Short mmCIF file of C-alpha atoms in Angstrom, two decimals:
data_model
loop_
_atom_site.label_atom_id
_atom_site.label_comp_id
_atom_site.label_asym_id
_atom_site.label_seq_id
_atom_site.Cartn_x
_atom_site.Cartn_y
_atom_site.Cartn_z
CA UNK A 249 63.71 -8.91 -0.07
CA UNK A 250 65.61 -5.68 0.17
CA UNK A 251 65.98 -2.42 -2.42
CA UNK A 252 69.84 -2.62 -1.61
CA UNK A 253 70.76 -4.65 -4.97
CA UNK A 254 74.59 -4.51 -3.06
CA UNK A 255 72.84 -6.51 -0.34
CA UNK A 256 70.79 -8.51 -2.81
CA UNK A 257 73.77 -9.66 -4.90
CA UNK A 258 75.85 -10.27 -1.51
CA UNK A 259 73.16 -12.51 -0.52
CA UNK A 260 72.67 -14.63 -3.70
CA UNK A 261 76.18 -15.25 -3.99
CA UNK A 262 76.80 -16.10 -0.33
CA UNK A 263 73.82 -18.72 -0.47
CA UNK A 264 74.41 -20.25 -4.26
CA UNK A 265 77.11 -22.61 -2.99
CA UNK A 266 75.01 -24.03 -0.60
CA UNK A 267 72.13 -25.30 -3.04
CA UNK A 268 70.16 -22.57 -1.94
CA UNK A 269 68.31 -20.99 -4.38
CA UNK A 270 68.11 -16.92 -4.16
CA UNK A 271 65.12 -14.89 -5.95
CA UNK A 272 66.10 -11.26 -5.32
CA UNK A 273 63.35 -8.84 -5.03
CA UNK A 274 63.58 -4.79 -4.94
CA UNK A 275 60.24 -4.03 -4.11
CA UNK A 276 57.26 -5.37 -2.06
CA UNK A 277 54.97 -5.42 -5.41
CA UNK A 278 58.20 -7.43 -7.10
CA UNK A 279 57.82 -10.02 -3.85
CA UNK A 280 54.20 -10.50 -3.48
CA UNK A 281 54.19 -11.37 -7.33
CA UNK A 282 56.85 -13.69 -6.93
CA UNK A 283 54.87 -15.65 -3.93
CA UNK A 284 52.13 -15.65 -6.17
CA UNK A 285 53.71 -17.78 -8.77
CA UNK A 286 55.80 -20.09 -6.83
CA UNK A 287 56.49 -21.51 -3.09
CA UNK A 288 59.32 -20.28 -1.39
CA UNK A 289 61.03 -22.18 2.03
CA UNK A 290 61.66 -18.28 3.04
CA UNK A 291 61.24 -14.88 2.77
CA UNK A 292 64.07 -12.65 4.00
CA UNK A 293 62.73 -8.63 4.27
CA UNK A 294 64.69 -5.56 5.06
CA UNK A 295 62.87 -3.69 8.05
CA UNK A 296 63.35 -0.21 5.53
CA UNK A 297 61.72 -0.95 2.12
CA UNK A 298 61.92 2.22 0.08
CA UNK A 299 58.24 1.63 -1.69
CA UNK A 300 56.38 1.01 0.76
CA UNK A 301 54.07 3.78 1.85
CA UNK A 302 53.78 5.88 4.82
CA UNK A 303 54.21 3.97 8.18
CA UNK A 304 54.43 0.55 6.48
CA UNK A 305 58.13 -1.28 6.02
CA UNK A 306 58.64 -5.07 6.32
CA UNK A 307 56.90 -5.69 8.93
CA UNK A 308 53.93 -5.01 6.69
CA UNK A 309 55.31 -7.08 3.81
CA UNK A 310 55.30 -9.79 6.18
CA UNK A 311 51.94 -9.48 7.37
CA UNK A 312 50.85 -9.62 3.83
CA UNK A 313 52.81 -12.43 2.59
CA UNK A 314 51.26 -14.34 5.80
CA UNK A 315 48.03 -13.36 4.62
CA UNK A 316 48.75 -15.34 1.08
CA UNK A 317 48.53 -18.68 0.60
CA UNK A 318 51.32 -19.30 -0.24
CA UNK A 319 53.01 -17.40 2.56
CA UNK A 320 51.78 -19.32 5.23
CA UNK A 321 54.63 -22.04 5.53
CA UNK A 322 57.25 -20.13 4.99
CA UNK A 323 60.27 -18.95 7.22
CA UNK A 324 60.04 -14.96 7.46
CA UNK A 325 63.32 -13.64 8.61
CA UNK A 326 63.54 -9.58 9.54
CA UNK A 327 66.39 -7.94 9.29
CA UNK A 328 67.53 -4.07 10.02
CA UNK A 329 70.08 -2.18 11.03
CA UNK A 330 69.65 -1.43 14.41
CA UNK A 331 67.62 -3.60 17.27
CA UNK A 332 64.14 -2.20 18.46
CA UNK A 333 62.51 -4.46 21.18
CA UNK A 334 58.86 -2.77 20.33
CA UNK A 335 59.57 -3.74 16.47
CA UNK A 336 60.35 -7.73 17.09
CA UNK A 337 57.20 -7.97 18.95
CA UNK A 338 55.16 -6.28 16.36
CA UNK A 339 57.30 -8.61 13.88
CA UNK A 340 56.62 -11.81 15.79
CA UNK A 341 52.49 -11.24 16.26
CA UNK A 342 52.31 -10.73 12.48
CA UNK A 343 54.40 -14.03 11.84
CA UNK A 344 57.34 -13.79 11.24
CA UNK A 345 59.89 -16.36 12.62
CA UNK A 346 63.05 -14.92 13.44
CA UNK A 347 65.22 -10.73 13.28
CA UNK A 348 68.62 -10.04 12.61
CA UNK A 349 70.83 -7.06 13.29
CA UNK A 350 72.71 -5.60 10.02
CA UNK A 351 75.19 -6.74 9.12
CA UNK A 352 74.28 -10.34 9.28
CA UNK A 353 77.15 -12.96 9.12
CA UNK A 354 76.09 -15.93 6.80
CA UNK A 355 76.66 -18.15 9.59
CA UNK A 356 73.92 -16.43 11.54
CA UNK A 357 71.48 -15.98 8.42
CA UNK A 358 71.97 -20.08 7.77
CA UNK A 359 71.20 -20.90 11.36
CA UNK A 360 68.25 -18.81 10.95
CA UNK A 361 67.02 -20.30 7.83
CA UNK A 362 67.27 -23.75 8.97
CA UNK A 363 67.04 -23.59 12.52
CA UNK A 364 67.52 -26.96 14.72
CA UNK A 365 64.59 -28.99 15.25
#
């Protein structure tokens, strides 16, 4: 999830010829109804979401989608644009699985979305 649609359409095209199927969302209302209707193997959030309020961003997303039911199986993958140790750990005690540093190589965002067992 990111309000970049740039980064959005970069993303679903990247991923398509892998059999990976991409449902872009600009806002955190757009993503929490789109968990609500169906089951996702991931979520991947931009650390700077325009509509979220005061002192929330995608860290808070996260915390909410791990609050749904259907959010609780899911990969969460944050990314941003610049590394803050303080912000992964928040990130990893609400649940999510993995953070990337903008700009994120496919390569890396693959690994990341299935990660070796």
């Amino acid at each position: 999830m990111d309000d970049n649609l740039d980064l959005q359409t970069v993303l679903s095209i990247g991923l398509a010829p892998l059999g990976i199927q991409v449902t872009a969302c600009g806002t955190a209302t757009e993503a929490i109804k789109a968990i609500e209707s169906t089951r996702f193997d991931a979520a991947i959030i931009d650390l700077n979401l325009a509509e979220m309020g005061a002192g929330e961003n995608g860290v808070e997303l996260g915390k909410r989608i791990r609050q749904h039911p259907h959010g609780t199986e899911m990969r969460l993958i944050l990314f941003s644009g610049k590394y803050d140790k303080n912000l992964v750990e928040k990130a990893f005690r609400v649940g999510f699985d993995d953070f990337l540093v903008k700009p994120v190589r496919m390569e890396q965002l693959l690994q990341k979305l299935h990660p070796p067992e």
